[in-house]
Short mmCIF file of C-alpha atoms in Angstrom, two decimals:
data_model
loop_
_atom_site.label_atom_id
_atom_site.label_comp_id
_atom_site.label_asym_id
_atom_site.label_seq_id
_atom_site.Cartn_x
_atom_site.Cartn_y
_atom_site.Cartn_z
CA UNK A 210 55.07 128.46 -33.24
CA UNK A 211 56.33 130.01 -36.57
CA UNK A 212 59.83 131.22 -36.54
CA UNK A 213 60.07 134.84 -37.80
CA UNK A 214 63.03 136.13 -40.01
CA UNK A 215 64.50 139.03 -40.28
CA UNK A 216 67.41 140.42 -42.56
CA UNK A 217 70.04 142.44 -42.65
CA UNK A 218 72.42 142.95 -45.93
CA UNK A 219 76.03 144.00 -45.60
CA UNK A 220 76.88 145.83 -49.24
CA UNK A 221 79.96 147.78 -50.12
CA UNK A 222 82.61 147.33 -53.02
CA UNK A 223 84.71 144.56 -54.15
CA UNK A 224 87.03 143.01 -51.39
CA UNK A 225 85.96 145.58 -48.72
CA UNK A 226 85.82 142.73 -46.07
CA UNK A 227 81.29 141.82 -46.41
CA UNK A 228 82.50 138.18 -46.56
CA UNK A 229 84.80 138.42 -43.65
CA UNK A 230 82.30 140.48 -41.80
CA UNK A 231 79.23 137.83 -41.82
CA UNK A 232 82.04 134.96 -40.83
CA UNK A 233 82.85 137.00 -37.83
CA UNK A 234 79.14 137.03 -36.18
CA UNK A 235 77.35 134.30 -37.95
CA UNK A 236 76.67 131.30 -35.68
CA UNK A 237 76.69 129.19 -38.49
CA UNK A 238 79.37 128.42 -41.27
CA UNK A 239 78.82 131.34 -43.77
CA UNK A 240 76.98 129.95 -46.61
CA UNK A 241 79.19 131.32 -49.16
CA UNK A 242 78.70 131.47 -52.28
CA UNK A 243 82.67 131.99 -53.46
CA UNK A 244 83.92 131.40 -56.47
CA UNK A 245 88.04 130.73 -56.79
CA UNK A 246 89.08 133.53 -59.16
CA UNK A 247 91.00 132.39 -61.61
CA UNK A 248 94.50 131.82 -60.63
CA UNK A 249 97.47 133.51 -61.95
CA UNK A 250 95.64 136.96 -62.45
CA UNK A 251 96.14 140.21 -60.43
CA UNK A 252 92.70 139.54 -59.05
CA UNK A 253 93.79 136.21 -57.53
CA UNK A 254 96.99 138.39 -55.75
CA UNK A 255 94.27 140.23 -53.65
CA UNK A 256 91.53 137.91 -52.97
CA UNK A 257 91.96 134.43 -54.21
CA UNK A 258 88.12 133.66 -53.99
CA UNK A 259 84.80 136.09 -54.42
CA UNK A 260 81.49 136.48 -54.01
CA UNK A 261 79.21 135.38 -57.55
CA UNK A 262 76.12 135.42 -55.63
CA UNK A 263 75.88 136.35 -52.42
CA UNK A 264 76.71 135.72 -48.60
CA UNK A 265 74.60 134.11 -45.88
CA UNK A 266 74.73 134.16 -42.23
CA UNK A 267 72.21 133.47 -39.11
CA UNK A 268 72.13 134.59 -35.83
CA UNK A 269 69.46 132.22 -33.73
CA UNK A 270 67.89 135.03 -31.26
CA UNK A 271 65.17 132.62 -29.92
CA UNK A 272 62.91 129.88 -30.39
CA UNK A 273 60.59 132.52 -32.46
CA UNK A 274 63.37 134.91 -33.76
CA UNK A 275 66.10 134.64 -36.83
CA UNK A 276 68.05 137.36 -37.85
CA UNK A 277 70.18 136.30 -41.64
CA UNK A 278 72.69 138.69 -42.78
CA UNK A 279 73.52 138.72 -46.45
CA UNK A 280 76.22 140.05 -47.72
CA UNK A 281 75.93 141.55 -51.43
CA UNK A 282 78.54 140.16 -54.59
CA UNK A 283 81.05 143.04 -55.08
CA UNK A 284 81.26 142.45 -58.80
CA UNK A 285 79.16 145.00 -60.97
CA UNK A 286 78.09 142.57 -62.92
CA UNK A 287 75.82 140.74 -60.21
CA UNK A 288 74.50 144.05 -59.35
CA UNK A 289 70.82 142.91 -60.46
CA UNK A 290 70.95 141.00 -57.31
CA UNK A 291 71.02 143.64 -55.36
CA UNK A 292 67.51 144.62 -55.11
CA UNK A 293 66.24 141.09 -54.84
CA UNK A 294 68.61 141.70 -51.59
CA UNK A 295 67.24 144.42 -50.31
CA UNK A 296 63.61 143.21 -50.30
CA UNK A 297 62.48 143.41 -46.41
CA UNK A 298 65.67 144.36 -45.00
CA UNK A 299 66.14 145.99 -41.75
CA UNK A 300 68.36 147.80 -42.67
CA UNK A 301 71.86 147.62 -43.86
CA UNK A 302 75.95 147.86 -43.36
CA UNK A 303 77.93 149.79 -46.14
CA UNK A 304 81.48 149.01 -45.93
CA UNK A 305 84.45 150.33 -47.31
CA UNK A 306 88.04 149.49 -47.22
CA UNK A 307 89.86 152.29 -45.32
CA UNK A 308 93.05 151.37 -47.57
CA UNK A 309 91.56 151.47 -51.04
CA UNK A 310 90.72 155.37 -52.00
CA UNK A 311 90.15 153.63 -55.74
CA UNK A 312 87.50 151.95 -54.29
CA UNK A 313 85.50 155.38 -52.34
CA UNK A 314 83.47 156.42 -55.34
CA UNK A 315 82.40 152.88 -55.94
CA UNK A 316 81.30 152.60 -52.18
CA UNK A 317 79.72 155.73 -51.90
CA UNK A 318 77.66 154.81 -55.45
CA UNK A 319 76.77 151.76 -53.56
CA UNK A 320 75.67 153.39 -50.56
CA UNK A 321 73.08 155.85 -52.72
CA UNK A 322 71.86 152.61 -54.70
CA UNK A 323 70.80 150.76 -51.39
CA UNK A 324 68.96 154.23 -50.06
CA UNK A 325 67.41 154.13 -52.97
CA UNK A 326 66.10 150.81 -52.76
CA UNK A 327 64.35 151.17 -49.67
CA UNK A 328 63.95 154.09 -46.95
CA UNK A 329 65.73 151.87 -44.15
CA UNK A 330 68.47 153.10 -41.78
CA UNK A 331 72.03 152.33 -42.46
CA UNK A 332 75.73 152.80 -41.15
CA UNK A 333 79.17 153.05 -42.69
CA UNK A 334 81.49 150.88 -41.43
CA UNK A 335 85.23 151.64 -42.18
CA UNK A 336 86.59 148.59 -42.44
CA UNK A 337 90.56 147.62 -42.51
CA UNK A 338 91.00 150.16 -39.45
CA UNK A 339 93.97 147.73 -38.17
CA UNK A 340 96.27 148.38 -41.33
CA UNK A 341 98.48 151.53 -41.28
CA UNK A 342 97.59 152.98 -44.29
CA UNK A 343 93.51 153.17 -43.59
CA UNK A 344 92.34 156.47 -43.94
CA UNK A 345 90.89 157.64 -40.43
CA UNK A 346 87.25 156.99 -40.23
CA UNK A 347 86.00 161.18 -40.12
CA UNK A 348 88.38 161.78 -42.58
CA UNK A 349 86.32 158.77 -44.71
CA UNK A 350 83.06 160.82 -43.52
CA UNK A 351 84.44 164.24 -45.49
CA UNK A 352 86.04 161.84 -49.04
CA UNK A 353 82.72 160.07 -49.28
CA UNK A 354 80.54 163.37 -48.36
CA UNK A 355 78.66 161.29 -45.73
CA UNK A 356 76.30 163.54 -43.87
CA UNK A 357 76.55 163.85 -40.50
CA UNK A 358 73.94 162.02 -39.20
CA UNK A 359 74.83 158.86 -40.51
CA UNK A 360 76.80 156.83 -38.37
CA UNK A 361 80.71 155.99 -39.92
CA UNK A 362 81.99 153.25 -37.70
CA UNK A 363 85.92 152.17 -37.60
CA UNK A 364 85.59 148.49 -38.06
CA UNK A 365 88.07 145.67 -38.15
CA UNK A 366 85.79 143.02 -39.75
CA UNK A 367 87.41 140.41 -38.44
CA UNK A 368 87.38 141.18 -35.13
CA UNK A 369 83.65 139.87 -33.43
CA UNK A 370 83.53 142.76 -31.04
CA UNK A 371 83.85 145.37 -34.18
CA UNK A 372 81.40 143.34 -36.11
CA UNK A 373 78.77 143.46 -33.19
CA UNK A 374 79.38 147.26 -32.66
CA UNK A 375 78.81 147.80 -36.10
CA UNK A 376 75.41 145.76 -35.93
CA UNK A 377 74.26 147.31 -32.44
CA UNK A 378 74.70 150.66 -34.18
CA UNK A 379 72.70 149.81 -36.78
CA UNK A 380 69.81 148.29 -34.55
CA UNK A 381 69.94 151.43 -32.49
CA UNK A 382 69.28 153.66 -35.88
CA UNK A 383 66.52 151.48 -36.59
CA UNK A 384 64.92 152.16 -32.52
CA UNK A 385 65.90 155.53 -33.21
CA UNK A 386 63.65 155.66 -36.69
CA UNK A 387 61.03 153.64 -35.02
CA UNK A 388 60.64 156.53 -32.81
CA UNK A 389 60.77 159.26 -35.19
CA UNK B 26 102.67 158.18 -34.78
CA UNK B 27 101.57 160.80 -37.49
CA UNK B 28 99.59 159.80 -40.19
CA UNK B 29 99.11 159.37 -43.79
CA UNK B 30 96.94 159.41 -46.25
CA UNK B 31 97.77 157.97 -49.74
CA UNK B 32 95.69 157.97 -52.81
CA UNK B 33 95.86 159.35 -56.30
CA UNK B 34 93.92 162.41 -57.48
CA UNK B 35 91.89 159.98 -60.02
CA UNK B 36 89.80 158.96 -57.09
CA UNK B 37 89.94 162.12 -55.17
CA UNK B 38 90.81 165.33 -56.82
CA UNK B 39 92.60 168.32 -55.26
CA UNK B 40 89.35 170.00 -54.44
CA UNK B 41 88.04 167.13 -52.46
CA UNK B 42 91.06 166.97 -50.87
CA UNK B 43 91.70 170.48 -49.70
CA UNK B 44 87.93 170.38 -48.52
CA UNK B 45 88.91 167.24 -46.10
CA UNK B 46 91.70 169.16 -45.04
CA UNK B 47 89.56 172.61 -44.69
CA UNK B 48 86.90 170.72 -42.77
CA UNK B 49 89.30 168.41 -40.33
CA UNK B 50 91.11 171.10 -40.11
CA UNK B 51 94.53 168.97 -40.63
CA UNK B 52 98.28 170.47 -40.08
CA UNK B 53 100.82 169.06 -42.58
CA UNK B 54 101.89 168.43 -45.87
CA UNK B 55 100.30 167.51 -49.30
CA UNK B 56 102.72 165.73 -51.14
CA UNK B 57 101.79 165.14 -55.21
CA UNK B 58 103.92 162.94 -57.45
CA UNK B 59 104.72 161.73 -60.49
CA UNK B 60 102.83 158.54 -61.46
CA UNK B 61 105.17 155.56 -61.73
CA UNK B 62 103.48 152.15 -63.33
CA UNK B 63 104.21 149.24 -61.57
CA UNK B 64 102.94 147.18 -64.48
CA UNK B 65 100.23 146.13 -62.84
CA UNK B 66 96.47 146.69 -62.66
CA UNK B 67 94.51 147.52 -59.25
CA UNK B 68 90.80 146.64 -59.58
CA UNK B 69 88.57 149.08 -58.94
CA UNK B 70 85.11 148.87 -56.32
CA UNK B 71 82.95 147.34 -58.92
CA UNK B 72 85.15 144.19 -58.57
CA UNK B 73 85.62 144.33 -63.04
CA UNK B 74 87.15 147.64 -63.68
CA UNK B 75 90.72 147.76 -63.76
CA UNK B 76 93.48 150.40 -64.62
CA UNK B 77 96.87 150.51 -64.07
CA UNK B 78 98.51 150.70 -61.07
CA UNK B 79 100.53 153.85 -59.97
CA UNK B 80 102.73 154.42 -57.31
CA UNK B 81 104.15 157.97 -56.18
CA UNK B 82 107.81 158.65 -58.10
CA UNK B 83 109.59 162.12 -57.71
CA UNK B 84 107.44 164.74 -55.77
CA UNK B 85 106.51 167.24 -58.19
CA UNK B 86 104.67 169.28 -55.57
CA UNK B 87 103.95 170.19 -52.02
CA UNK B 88 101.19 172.34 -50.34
CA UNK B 89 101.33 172.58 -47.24
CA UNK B 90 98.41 173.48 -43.98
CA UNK B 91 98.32 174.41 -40.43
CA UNK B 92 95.02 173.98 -38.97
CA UNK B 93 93.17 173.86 -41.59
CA UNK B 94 94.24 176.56 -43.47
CA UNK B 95 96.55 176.51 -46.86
CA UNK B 96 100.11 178.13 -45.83
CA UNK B 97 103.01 177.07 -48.30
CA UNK B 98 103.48 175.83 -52.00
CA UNK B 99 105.57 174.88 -54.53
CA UNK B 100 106.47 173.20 -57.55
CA UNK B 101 109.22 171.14 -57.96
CA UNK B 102 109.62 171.81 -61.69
CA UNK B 103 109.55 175.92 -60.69
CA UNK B 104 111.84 178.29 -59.09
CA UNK B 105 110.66 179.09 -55.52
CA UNK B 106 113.29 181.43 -54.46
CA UNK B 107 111.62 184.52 -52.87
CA UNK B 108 113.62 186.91 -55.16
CA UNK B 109 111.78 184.99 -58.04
CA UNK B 110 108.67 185.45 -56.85
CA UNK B 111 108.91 188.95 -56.04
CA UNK B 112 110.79 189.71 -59.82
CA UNK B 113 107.54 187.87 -61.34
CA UNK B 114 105.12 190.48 -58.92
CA UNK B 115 107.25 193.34 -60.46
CA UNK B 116 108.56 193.93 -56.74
CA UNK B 117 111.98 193.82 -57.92
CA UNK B 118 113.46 195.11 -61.36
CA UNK B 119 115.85 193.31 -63.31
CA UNK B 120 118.67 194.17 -62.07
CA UNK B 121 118.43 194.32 -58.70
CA UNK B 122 117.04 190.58 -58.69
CA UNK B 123 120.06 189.71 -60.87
CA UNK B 124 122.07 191.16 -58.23
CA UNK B 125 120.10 189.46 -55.10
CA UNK B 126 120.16 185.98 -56.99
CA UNK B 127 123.69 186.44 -57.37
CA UNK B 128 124.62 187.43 -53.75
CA UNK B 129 122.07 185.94 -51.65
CA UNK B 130 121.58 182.59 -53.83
CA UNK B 131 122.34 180.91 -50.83
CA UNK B 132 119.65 183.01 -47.99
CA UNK B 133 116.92 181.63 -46.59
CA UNK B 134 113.75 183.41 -48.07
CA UNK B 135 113.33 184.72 -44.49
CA UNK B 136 116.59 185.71 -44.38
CA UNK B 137 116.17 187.46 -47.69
CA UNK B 138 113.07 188.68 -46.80
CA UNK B 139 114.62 190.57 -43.61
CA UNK B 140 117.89 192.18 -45.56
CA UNK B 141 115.25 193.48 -49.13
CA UNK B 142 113.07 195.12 -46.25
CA UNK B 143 115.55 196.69 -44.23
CA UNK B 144 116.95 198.62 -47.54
CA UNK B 145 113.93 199.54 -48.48
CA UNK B 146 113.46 197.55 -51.66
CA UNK B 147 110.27 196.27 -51.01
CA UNK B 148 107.76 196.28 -47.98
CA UNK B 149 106.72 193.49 -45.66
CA UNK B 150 103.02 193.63 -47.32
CA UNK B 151 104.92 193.40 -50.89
CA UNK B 152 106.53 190.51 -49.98
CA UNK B 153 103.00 188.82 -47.78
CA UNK B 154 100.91 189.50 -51.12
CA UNK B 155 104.30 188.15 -53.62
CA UNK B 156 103.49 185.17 -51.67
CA UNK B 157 100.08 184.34 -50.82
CA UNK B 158 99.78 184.97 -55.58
CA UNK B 159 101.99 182.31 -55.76
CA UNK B 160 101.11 180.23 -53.25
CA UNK B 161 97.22 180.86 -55.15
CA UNK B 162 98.72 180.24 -58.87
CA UNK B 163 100.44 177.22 -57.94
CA UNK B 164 97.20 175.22 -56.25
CA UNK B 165 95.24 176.53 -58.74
CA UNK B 166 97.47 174.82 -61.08
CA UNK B 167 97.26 171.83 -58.76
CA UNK B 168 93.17 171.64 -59.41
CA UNK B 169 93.79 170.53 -62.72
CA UNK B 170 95.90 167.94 -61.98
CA UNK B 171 93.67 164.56 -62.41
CA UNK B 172 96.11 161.59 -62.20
CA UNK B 173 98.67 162.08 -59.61
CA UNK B 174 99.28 160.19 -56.27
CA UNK B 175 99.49 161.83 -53.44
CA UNK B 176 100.26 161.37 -49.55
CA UNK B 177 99.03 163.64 -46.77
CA UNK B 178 101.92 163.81 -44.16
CA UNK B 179 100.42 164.92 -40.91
CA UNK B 180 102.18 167.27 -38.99
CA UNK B 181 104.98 168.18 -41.76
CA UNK B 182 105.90 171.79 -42.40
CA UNK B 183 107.57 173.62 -44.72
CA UNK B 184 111.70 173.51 -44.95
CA UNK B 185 113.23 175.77 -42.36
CA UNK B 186 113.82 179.10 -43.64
CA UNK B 187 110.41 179.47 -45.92
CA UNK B 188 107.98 182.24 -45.24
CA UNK B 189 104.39 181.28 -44.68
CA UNK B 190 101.24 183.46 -45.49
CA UNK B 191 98.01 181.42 -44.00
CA UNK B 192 95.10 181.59 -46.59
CA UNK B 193 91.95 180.80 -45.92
CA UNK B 194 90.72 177.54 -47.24
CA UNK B 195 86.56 178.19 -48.41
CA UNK B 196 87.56 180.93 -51.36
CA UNK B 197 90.56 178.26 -53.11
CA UNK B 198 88.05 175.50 -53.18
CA UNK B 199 85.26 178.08 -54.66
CA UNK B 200 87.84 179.07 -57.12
CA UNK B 201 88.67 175.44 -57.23
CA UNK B 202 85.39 173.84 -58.27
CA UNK B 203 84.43 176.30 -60.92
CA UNK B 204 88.15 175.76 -62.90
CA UNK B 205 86.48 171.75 -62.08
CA UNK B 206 83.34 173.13 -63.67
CA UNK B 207 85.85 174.28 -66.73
CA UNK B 208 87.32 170.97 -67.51
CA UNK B 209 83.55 169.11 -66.82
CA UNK B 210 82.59 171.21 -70.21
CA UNK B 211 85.34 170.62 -72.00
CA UNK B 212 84.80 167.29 -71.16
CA UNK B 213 81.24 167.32 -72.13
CA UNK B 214 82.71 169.11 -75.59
CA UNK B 215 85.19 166.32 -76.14
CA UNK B 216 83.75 163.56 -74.70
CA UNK B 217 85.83 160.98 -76.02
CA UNK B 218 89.53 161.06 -75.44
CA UNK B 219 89.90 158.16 -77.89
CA UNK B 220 88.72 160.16 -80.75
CA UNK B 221 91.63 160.58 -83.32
CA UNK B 222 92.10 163.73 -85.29
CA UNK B 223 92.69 164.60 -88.98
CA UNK B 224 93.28 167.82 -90.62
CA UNK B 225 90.20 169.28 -92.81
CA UNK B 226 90.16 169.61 -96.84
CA UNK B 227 92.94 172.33 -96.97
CA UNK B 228 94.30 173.48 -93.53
CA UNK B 229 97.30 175.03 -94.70
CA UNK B 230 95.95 178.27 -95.35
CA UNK B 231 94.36 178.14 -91.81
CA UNK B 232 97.33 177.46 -90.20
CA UNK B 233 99.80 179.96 -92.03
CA UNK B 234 96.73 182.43 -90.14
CA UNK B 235 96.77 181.38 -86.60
CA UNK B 236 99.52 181.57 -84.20
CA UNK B 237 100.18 178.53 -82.46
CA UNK B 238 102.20 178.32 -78.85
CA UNK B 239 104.65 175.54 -78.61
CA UNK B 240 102.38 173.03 -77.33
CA UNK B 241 99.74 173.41 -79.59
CA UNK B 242 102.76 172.80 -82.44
CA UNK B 243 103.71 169.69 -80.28
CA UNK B 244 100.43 168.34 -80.76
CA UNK B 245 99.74 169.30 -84.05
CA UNK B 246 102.88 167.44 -84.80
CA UNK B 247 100.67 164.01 -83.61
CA UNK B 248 97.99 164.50 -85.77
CA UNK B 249 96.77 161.75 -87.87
CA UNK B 250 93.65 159.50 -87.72
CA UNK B 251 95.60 156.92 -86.41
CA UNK B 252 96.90 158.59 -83.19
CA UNK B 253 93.86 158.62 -80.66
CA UNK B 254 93.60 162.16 -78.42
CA UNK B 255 94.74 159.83 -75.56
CA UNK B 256 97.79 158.51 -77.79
CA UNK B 257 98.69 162.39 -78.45
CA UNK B 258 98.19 163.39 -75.20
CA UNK B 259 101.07 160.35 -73.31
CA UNK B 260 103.35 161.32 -76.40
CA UNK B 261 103.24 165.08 -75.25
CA UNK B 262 102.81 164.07 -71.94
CA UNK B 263 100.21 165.48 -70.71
CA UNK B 264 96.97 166.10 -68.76
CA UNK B 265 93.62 165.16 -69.79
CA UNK B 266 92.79 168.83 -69.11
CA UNK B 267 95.66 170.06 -70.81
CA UNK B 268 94.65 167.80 -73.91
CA UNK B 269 91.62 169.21 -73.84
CA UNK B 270 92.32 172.58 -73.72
CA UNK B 271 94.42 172.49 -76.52
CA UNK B 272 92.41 170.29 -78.92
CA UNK B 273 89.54 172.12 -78.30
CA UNK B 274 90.81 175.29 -79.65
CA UNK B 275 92.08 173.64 -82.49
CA UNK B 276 88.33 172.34 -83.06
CA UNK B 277 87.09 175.65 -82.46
CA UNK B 278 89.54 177.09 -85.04
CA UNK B 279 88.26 174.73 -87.30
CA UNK B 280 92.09 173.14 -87.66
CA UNK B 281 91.55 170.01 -86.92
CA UNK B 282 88.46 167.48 -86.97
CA UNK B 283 87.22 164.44 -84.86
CA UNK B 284 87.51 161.41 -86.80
CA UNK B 285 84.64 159.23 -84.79
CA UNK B 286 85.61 155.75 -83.54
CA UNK B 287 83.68 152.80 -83.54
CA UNK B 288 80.33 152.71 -81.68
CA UNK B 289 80.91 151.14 -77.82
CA UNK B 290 78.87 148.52 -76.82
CA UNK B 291 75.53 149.00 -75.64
CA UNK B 292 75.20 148.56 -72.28
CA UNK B 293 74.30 145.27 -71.43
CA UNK B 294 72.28 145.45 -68.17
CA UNK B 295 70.02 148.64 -66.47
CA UNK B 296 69.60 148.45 -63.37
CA UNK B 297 65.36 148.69 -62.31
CA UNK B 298 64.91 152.00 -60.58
CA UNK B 299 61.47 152.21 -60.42
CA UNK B 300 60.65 149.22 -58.42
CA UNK B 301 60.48 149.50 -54.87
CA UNK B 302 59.72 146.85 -52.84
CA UNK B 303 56.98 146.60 -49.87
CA UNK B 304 58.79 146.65 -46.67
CA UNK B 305 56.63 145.82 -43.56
CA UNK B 306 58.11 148.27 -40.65
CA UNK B 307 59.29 146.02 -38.26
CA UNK B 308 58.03 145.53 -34.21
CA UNK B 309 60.16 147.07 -31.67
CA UNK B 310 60.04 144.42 -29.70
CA UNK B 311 61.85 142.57 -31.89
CA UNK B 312 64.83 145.12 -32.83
CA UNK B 313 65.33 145.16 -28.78
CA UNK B 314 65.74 141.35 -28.47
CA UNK B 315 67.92 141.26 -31.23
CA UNK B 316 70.09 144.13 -29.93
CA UNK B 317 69.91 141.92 -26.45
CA UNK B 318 71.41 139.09 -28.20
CA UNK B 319 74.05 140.53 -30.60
CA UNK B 320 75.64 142.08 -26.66
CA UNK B 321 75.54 138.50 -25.42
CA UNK B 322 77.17 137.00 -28.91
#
């Protein structure tokens, strides 16, 4: 019987934690497409490798079933694969580091790029929640002017049980829109 | 623990902010200060952008909330002594704030505030209105601040001793976006911050005309086609808006001109807007097994 796919992309700015995200529920190793950034720069200080392309996860649901999560390159400059991305998808995670205001602007331009891509549901995950300077998730809702039907959802990306919140959310919207 | 929240008003300005605080309705303190350079740069959310990094240095100053609403400010750089205030709302004449600065330099403003009523000098609504004006002049001031960090201190109030008047937050952020709505068109006039400027033909009659405040002469003082606006504007140190404001009066008066820079580079790639791929709405079914097996992961 033919196996079908199904996709879900995890976008949001540079170093908000899409990488770490996919590595936390993916069943396989992430198929990462990483590049080491070049060494004695700032950029190096905060994340010694990045995204050029994008990421690739899988979750086996059954025999028939395959859900791949993707996770978008951060980088402006790969933004042209963004679209390609978003072909099909399900629907789709923003996230944003609770920790980097210099980054909220970038997410939320993100976030309006995607929706206009393709009608699909989506949530807001605030990711970084465990650090002491994150910026409390409703207080993210009111800086990025997210309305308040969309679901904003503290997230700790490396922790499985945040990551699978953050996805069950998601698959609810999408029952919920079926629905509608 | 109480909570902070840390930023600089590049990535959210003060309006945003007091709407978050309006909206959550937060208690505590808004801290702004000056911008210190660590020498570094902080990269920005499109992974390439990057500006220098800033982190806060001496607090320059503080407005503070209770539930939501705005109840205390003040500048560092400004006296905030309740006979001050009340001397610059004509409350108090010359010499009797001489006289109160004098003997009560030392009182707490409530303090203060009980002795001036009880002899009559001024009423309790003269001294709620001194207040809430210049708790009002000071964050409007604040809303054209564009570069400082900041931290939000939860649950911090105002030193002991300070008289609060609690404002409502909706009519400051009105006020608040339209002085935004100011600097977007002087922004839109003077697009360009690294512009330089030159003096016309013959400006020296012009300028024996017009009367010029000090910082106008301060940047005057800059001007030369090799000193960008931006250049001027660190030398005199200041705002963006306050740049603005100035140059564009001295455009207006025909004093100065914009000597254009070089053309930036085109924009390499546009994104494709208009394509919009076919999605096929997928079968319930298949959102509830995957929802079965993400619990199960």
């Amino acid at each position: 019987m033919a196996t079908t796919t199904v996709k879900m992309v995890i976008t949001g700015p540079y170093a908000s934690g899409k990488t770490e995200f996919i590595r936390s529920i993916s069943e396989i190793d992430v198929v990462s497409t990483e590049k080491e950034v070049t060494p004695d720069t700032y950029e190096a200080t905060i994340k010694p490798e990045t995204t050029v392309a994008m990421d690739f996860g899988r979750i086996t649901i059954d025999d028939e079933l395959v859900l791949y999560l993707f996770g978008t390159p951060g980088q402006r400059r790969f933004d042209f694969m963004w679209e390609i991305l978003a072909e099909g998808m399900l629907g789709f995670v923003v996230m944003v580091d609770s920790t980097k205001p210099e980054t909220f602007r970038e997410a939320k331009a993100i976030l309006e790029t995607f929706r206009a891509y393709a009608p699909t549901p989506y949530v807001v995950a605030a990711n970084k929640q465990d650090m002491d300077d994150a910026w409390p998730a409703e207080d993210l809702r009111i800086a990025l002017r997210i309305e308040d039907n969309v679901k904003l959802l503290p997230c700790v990306a490396k922790d499985k049980d945040k990551v699978k919140a953050v996805l069950l959310e998601l698959l609810y919207s999408i029952l919920e829109e079926m629905d509608t | 623990m109480p909570r902070q929240l840390r930023g600089t008003l590049q990535d959210l300005h003060t309006t945003q902010l007091l709407h978050l605080i309006n909206l959550a309705k937060k208690t505590g303190s808004l801290k702004l200060f000056e911008g210190v350079a660590t020498g570094k740069d902080i990269i920005m959310g499109d992974g390439e952008t990057k500006r220098p990094e800033v982190v806060p240095g001496a607090e320059r100053a503080r407005i503070v909330f209770r539930e939501g609403k705005l109840v205390y400010a003040q500048l560092t750089e400004r006296d905030n002594h309740l006979a001050t205030i009340l001397h610059k709302a004509n409350k108090l004449n010359d010499q009797q704030y001489r006289v109160i600065r004098e003997r009560a330099a030392s009182a707490t403003d409530k303090a203060l505030a009980l002795l001036l009523i009880n002899a009559n000098y001024v009423s309790q609504v003269d001294i709620m209105q001194s207040i809430q004006q210049h708790t009002l002049e000071i964050v409007y001031d604040l809303m054209t601040w564009t570069r400082e960090p900041f931290i939000f201190e939860e649950g911090e109030m105002p030193p002991n001793g300070r008289i609060t008047v609690p404002i409502e937050l909706e009519n400051v952020i009105i006020q608040g976006t339209l002085r935004m709505r100011e600097l977007d068109q002087l922004a839109k006039e003077l697009p360009n911050l690294d512009f330089a400027l030159r003096f016309p033909e013959a400006p020296g009659e012009k300028l024996k005309k017009i009367q010029l405040g000090v910082e106008e002469w301060r940047v005057v003082s800059f001007i030369n086609p090799k000193n960008s606006i931006r250049q001027i504007a660190k030398a005199c140190n200041m705002t963006d808006m306050q740049i603005r404001k100035i140059v564009y009066g001295l455009l207006n008066a025909g004093l100065v001109e914009l000597v254009k820079p070089q053309e930036a580079p085109s924009k390499s790639q546009i994104r494709r807007a208009d394509s919009k791929p076919n999605i096929t709405p997928p079968q319930r079914p298949v959102i509830t097994k995957l929802i079965d097996r993400i619990k199960n992961l």
